[in-house]
Every structure is written in C-alpha cells, then in structure tokens.
PDB file of C-alpha atoms in Angstrom:
ATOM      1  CA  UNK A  24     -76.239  -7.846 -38.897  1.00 54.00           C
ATOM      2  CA  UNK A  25     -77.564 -11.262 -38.624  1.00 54.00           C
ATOM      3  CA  UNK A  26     -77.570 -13.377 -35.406  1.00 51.00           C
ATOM      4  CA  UNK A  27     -75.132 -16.046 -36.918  1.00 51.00           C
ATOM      5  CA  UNK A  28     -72.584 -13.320 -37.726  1.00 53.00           C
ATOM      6  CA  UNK A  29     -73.375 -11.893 -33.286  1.00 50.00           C
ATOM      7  CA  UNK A  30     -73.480 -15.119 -31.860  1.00 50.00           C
ATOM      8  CA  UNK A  31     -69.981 -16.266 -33.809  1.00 50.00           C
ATOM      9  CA  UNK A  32     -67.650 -13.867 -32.112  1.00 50.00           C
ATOM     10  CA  UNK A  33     -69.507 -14.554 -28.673  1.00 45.00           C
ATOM     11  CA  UNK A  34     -68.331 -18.026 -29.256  1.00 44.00           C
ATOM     12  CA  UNK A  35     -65.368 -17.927 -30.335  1.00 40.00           C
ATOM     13  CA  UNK A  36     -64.684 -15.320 -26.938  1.00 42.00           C
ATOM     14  CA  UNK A  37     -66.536 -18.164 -24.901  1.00 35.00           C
ATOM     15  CA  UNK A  38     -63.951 -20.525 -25.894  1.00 36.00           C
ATOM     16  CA  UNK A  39     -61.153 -18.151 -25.938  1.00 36.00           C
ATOM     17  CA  UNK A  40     -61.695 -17.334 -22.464  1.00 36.00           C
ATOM     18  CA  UNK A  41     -62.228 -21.064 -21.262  1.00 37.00           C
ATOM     19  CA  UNK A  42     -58.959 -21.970 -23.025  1.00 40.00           C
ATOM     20  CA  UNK A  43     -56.915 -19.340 -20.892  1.00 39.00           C
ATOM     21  CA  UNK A  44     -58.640 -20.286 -17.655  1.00 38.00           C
ATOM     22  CA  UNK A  45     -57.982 -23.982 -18.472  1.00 44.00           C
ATOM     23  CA  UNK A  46     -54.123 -22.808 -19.438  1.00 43.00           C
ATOM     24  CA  UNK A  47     -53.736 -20.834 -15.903  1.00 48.00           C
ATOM     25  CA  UNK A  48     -55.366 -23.634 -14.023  1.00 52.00           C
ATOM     26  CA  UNK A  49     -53.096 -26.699 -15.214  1.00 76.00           C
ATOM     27  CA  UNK A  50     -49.976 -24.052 -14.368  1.00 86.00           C
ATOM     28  CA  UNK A  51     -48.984 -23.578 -18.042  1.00 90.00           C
ATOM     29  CA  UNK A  52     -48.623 -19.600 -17.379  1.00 91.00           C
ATOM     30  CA  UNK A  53     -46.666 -20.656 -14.404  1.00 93.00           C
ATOM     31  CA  UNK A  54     -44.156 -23.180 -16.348  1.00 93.00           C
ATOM     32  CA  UNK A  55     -43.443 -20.251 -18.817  1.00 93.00           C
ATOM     33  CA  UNK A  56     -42.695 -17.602 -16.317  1.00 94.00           C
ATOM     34  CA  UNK A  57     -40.070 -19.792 -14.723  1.00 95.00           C
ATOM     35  CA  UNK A  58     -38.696 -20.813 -18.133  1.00 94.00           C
ATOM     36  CA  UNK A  59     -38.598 -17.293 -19.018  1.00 94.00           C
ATOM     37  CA  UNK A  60     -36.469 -17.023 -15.523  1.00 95.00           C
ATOM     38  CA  UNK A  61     -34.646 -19.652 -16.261  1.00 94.00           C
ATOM     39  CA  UNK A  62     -33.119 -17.978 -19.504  1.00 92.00           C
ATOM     40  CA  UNK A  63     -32.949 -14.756 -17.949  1.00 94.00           C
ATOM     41  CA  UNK A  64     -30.804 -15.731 -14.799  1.00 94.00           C
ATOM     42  CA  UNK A  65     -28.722 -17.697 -17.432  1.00 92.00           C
ATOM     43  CA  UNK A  66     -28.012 -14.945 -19.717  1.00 91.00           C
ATOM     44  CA  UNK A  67     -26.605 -13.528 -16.619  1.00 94.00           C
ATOM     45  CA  UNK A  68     -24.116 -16.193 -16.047  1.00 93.00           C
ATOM     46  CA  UNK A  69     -22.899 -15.858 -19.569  1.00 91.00           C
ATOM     47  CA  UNK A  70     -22.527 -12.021 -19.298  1.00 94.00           C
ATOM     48  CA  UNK A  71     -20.536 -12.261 -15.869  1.00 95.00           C
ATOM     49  CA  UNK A  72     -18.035 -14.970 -17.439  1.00 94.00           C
ATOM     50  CA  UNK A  73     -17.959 -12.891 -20.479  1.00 94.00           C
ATOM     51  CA  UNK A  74     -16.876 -10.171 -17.957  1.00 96.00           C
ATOM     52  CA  UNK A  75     -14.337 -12.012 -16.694  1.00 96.00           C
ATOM     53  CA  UNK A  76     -13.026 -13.143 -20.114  1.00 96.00           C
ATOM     54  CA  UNK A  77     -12.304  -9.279 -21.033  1.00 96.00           C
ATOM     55  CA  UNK A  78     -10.558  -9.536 -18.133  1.00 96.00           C
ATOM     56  CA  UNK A  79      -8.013 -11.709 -19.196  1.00 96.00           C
ATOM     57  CA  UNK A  80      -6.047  -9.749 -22.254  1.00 96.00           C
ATOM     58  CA  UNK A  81      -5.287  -7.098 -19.740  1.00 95.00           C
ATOM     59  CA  UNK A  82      -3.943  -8.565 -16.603  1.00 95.00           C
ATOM     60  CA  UNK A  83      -1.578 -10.625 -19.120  1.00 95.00           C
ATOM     61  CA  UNK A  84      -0.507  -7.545 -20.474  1.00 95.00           C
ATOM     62  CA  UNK A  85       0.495  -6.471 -17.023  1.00 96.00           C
ATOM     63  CA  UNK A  86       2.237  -9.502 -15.736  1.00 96.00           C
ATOM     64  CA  UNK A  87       3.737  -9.985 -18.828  1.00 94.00           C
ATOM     65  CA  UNK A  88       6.282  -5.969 -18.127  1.00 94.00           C
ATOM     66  CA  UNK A  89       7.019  -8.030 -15.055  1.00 95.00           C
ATOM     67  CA  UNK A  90       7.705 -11.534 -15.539  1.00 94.00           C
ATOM     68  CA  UNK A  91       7.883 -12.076 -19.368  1.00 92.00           C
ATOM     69  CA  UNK A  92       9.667 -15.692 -18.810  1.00 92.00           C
ATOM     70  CA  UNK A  93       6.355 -17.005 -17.494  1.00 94.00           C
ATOM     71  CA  UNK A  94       5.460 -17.824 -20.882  1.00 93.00           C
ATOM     72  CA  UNK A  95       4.207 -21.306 -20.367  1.00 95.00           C
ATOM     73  CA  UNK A  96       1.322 -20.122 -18.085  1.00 95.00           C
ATOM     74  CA  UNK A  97       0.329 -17.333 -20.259  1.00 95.00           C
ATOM     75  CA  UNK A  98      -0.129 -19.667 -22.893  1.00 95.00           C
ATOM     76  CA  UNK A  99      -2.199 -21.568 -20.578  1.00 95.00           C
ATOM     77  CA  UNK A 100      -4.014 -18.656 -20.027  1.00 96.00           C
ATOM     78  CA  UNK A 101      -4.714 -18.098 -23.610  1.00 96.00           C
ATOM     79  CA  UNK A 102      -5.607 -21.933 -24.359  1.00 96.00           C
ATOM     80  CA  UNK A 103      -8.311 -22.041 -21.453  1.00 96.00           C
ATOM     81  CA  UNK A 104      -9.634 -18.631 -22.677  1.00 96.00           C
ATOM     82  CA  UNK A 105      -9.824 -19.428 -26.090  1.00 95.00           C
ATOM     83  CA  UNK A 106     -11.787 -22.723 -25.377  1.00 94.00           C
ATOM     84  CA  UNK A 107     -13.927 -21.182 -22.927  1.00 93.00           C
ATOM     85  CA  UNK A 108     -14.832 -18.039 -25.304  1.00 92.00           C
ATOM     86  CA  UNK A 109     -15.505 -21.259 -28.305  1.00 91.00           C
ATOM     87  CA  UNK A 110     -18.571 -22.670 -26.495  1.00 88.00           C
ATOM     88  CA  UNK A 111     -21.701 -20.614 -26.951  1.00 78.00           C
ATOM     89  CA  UNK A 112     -24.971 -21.716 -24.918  1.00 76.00           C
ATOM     90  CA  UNK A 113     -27.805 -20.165 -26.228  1.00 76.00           C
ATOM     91  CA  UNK A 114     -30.859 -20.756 -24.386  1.00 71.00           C
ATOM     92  CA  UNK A 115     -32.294 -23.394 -26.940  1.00 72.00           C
ATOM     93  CA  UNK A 116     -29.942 -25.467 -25.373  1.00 75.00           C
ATOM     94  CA  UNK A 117     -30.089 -25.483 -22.151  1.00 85.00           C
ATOM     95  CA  UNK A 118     -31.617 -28.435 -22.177  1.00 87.00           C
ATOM     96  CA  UNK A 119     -28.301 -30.334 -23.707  1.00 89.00           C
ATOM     97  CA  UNK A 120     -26.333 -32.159 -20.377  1.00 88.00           C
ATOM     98  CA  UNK A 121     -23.487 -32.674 -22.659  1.00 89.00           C
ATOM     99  CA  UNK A 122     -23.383 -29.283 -23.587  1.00 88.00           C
ATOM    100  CA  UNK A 123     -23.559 -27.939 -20.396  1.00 87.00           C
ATOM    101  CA  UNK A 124     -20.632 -30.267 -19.026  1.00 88.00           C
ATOM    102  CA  UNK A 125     -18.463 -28.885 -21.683  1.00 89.00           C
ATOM    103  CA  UNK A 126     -19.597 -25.399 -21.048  1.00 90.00           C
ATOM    104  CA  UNK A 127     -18.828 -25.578 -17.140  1.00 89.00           C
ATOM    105  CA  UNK A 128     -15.229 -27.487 -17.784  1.00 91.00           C
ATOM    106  CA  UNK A 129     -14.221 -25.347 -19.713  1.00 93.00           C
ATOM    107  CA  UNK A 130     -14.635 -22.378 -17.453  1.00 93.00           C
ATOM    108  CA  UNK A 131     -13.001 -24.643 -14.747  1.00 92.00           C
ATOM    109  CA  UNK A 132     -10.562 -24.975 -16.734  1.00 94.00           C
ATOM    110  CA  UNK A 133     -10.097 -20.979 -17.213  1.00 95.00           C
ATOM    111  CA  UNK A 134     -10.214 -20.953 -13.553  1.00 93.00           C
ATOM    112  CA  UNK A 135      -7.761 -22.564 -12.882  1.00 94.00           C
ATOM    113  CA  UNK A 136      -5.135 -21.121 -15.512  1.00 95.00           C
ATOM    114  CA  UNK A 137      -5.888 -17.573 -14.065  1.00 95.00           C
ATOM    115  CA  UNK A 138      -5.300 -19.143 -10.382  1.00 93.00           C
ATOM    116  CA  UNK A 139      -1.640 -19.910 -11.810  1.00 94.00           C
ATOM    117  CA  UNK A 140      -1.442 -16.485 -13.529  1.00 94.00           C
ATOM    118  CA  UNK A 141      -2.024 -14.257 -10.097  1.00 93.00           C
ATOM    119  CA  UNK A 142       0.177 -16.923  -8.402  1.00 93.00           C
ATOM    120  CA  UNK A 143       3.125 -15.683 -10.271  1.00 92.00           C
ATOM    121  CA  UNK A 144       2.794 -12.273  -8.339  1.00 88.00           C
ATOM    122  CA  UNK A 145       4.191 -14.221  -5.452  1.00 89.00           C
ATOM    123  CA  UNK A 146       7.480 -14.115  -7.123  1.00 92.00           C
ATOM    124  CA  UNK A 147       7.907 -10.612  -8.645  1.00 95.00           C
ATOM    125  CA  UNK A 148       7.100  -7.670  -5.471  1.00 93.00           C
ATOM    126  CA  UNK A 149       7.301  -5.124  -7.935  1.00 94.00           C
ATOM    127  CA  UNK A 150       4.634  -6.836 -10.084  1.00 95.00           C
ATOM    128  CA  UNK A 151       2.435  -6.571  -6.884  1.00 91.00           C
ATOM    129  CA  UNK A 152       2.772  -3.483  -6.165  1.00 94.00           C
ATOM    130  CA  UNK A 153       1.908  -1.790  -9.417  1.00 95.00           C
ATOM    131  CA  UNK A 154      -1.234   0.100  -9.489  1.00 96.00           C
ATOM    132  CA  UNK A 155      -3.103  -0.949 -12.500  1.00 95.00           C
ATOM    133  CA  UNK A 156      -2.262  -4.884 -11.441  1.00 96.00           C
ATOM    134  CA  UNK A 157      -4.207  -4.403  -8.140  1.00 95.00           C
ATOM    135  CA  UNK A 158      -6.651  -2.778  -9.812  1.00 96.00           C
ATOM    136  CA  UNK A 159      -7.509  -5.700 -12.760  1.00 95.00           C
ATOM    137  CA  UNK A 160      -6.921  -7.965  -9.568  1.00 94.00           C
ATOM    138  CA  UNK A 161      -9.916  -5.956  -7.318  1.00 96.00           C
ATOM    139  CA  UNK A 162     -12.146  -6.336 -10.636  1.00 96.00           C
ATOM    140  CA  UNK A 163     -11.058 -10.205 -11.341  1.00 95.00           C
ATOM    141  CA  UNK A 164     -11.980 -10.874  -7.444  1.00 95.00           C
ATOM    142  CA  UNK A 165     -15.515  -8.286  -7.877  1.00 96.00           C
ATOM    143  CA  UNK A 166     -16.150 -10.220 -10.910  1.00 96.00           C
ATOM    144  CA  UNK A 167     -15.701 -13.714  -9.608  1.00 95.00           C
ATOM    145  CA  UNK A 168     -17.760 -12.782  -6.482  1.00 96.00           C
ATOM    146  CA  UNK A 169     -20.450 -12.027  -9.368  1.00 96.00           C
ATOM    147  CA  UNK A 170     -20.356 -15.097 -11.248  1.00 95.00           C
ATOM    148  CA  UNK A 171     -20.413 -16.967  -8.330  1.00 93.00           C
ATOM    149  CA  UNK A 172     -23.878 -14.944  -7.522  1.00 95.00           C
ATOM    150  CA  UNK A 173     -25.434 -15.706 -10.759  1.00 95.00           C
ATOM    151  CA  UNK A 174     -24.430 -19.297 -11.003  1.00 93.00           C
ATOM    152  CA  UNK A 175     -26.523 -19.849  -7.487  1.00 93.00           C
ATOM    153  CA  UNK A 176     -29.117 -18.243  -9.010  1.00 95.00           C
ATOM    154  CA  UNK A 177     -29.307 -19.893 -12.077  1.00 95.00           C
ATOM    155  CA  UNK A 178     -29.126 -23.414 -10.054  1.00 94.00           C
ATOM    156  CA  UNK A 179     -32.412 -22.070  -7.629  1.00 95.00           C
ATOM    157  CA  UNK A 180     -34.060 -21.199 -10.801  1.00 96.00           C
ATOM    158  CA  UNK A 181     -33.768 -24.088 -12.416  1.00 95.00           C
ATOM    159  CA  UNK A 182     -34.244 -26.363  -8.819  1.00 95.00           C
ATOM    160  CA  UNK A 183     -37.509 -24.584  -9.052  1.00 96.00           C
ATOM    161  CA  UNK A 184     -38.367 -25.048 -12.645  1.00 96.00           C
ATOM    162  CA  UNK A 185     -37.229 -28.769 -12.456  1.00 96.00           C
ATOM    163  CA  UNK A 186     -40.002 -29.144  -9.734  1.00 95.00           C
ATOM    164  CA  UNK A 187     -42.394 -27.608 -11.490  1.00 95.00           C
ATOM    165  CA  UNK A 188     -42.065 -29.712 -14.540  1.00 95.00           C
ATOM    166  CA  UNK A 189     -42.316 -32.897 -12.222  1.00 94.00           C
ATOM    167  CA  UNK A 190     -45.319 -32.196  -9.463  1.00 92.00           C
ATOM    168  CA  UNK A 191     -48.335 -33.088 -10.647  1.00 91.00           C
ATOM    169  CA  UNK A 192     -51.011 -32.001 -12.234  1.00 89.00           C
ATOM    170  CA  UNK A 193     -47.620 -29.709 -14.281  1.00 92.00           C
ATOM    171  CA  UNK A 194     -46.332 -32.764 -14.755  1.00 92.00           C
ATOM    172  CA  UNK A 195     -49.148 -33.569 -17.310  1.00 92.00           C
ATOM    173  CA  UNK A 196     -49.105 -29.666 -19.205  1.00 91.00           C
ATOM    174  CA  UNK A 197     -44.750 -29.738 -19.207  1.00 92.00           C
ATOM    175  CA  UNK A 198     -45.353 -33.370 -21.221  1.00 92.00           C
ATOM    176  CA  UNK A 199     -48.072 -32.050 -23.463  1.00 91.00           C
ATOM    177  CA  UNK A 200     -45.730 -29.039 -24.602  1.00 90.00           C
ATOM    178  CA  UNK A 201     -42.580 -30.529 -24.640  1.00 91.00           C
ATOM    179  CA  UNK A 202     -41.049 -29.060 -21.766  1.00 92.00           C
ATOM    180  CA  UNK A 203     -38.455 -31.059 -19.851  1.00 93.00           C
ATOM    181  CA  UNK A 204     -36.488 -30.968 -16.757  1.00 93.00           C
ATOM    182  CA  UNK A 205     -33.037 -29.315 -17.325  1.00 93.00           C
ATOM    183  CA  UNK A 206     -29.644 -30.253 -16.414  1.00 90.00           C
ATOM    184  CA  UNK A 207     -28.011 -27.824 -14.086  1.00 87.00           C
ATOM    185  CA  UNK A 208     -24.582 -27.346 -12.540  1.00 76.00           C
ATOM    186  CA  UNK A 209     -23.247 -30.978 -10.983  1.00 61.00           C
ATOM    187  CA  UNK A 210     -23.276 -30.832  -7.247  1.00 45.00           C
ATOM    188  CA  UNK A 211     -19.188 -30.361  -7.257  1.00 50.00           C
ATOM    189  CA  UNK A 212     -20.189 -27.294  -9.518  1.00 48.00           C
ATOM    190  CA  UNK A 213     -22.416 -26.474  -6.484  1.00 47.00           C
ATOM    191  CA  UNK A 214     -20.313 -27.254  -3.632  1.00 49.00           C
ATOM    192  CA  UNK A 215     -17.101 -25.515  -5.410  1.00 47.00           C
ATOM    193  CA  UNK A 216     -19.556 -22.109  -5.859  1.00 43.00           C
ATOM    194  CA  UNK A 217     -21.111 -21.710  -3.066  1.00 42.00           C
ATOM    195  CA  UNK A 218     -17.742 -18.950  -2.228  1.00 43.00           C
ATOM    196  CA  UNK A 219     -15.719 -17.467  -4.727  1.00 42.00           C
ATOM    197  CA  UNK A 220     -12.343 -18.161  -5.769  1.00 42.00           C
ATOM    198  CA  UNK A 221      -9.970 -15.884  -4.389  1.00 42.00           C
ATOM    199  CA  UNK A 222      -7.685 -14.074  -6.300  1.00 41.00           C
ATOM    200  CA  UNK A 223      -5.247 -12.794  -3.910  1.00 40.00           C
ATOM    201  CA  UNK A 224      -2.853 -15.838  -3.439  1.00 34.00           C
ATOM    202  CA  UNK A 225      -0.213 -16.403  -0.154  1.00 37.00           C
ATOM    203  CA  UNK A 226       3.160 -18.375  -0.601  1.00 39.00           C
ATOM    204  CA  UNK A 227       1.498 -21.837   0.545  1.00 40.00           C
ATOM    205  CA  UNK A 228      -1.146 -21.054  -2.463  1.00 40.00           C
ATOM    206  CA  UNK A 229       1.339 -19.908  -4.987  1.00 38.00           C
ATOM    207  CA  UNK A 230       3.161 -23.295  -3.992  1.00 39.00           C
ATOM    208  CA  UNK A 231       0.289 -25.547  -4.543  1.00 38.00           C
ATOM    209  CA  UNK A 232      -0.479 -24.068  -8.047  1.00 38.00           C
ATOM    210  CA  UNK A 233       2.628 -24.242  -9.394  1.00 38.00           C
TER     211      UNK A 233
END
C-alpha cells in the first residue's frame, strides 16, 4: 500500500473528527436534541387529544338513551369534533403560527361543546347515575388532566428550544441550518392550561353553559 492511499483516510478522519468537535462546540448536537424533544413532547399532545376525541362517539351515545331532545348540542358536539379531528400537525409544521392558531381553536372549540354536553346531566338524574356515563366521565376528566400535562410540557420544551435558537454563539449555528424559533401556545392558551377543565358540572355551571 502506498503512503498516499495511508495518509488519505488519516485525513479524511482528521477532518472528520474536527468537524464533530466544531459541531458539539457551536451547540448544533444540542439544538437537535431539543428539536428532537420538541417533536416528541408534541406527538404527545396530539395522542392525548386524539384520546379524548375517541372519547366523544361514546359519551354521545350515552346521553343520547337519556336526553335524545338535546339534539342541538350533540350536533355541536359533532361539528367541533369533526373540525378538530380535520387539522393534522405534523411536526414539519410546527413551525407554521397560523397553523398552530387553527389547531389550538379548534380544540377550544371542542372544549367547549363537550362542557355543554356533560352540562346536560344536570337535567336528567337518571342520566347521572348510570354506570357507564360516570365511567366515560372519570376517563374524559383522566384524559383532560393528561392533555393538560402534555400541553405544559410541550410549551417548556419549546420555551427552552426558543432560547436556544436565540443565545448566542446558537444563535449563529440555528441561522446557518435553518432552524427557527417556534410558535407555541398563546399565553391565554397558557393561563387557561395551567388546571384542567373539569368535567363534573354544578347547577350554577350547567347555567352558565347553556
């Protein structure tokens, strides 16, 4: 083997190696790690509204032996679930504000149609009383609790990415690969997560969402 065809490979290790050192050292590794996060914690947002969304079909069903004259709200129910279910964000667009602002209305949207639907318990006793009713209600209320847990982590996620992407010397790597600062949840979005809608509604509760 000639020394050309040794020294070669050494090089091309030599500059191999600097390259990853000079990666690590301007935080590139670091700005991928919390993108990768990022897109995790959102896929978990997704999955817990998707949750909730299953939800739905079933805890109409039940209301529906009890009180089948509430037809406007179950239509409302089916509206805000049908919009909600029609907007798909995929991590390559997490980076869209617009998209995001439709995503989060129309889940506030849902929100609020299945705050009407469990107010209409109020009115029938023997609707609240049935078994498998307070059961879908227990999993609406676990599943809420969990979408209000991976929403805050989502926003701390991307808090901390956001930073990243704007310190310096990151500042300089996030420009030179594209990667920009992403829109999260508004601060109402904040403020209105930081407990979780309850699903277990009183008379004065019932009243104001009728």
């Amino acid at each position: 083997m000639s020394r050309k065809a040794i020294i070669k490979p050494m090089l091309l290790s030599v500059v191999l190696a600097i390259s990853a050192v000079s990666l690590s050292g301007c935080g590139y590794n670091n700005l991928q790690s919390q993108d990768e996060q990022v897109t995790a914690s959102w896929s978990e947002v997704v999955n817990q509204y998707q949750r909730r969304s299953d939800l739905v079909p079933n805890l109409v069903k039940v209301v529906q032996q009890y009180a089948d004259q509430e037809q406007e709200v179950f239509t409302q129910v089916a509206e805000a679930r049908s919009r909600a279910g029609g907007i798909t964000l995929t991590p390559e667009v997490l980076n869209d504000p617009q998209a995001m602002e439709r995503y989060a209305e129309a889940q506030g949207q849902l929100d609020g149609a299945l705050s009407r639907l469990m107010a209409v318990s109020e009115r029938y006793p023997e609707l609240k009383s049935d078994a498998l009713f307070q059961d879908l209600q227990a999993q609406l209320e676990g599943t809420e609790n969990r979408i209000a847990v991976a929403r805050n982590r989502y926003i701390q996620e991307v808090q901390s990415y956001n930073t990243t992407v704007r310190q310096f010397p990151t500042n300089i790597t996030a420009k030179v690969f594209g990667m920009d600062a992403k829109p999260n949840f508004t601060v109402a979005n904040e403020e209105a997560i930081s407990t979780a809608p309850s699903v277990d509604f009183g008379e004065d509760d019932a009243a104001t969402a009728q």
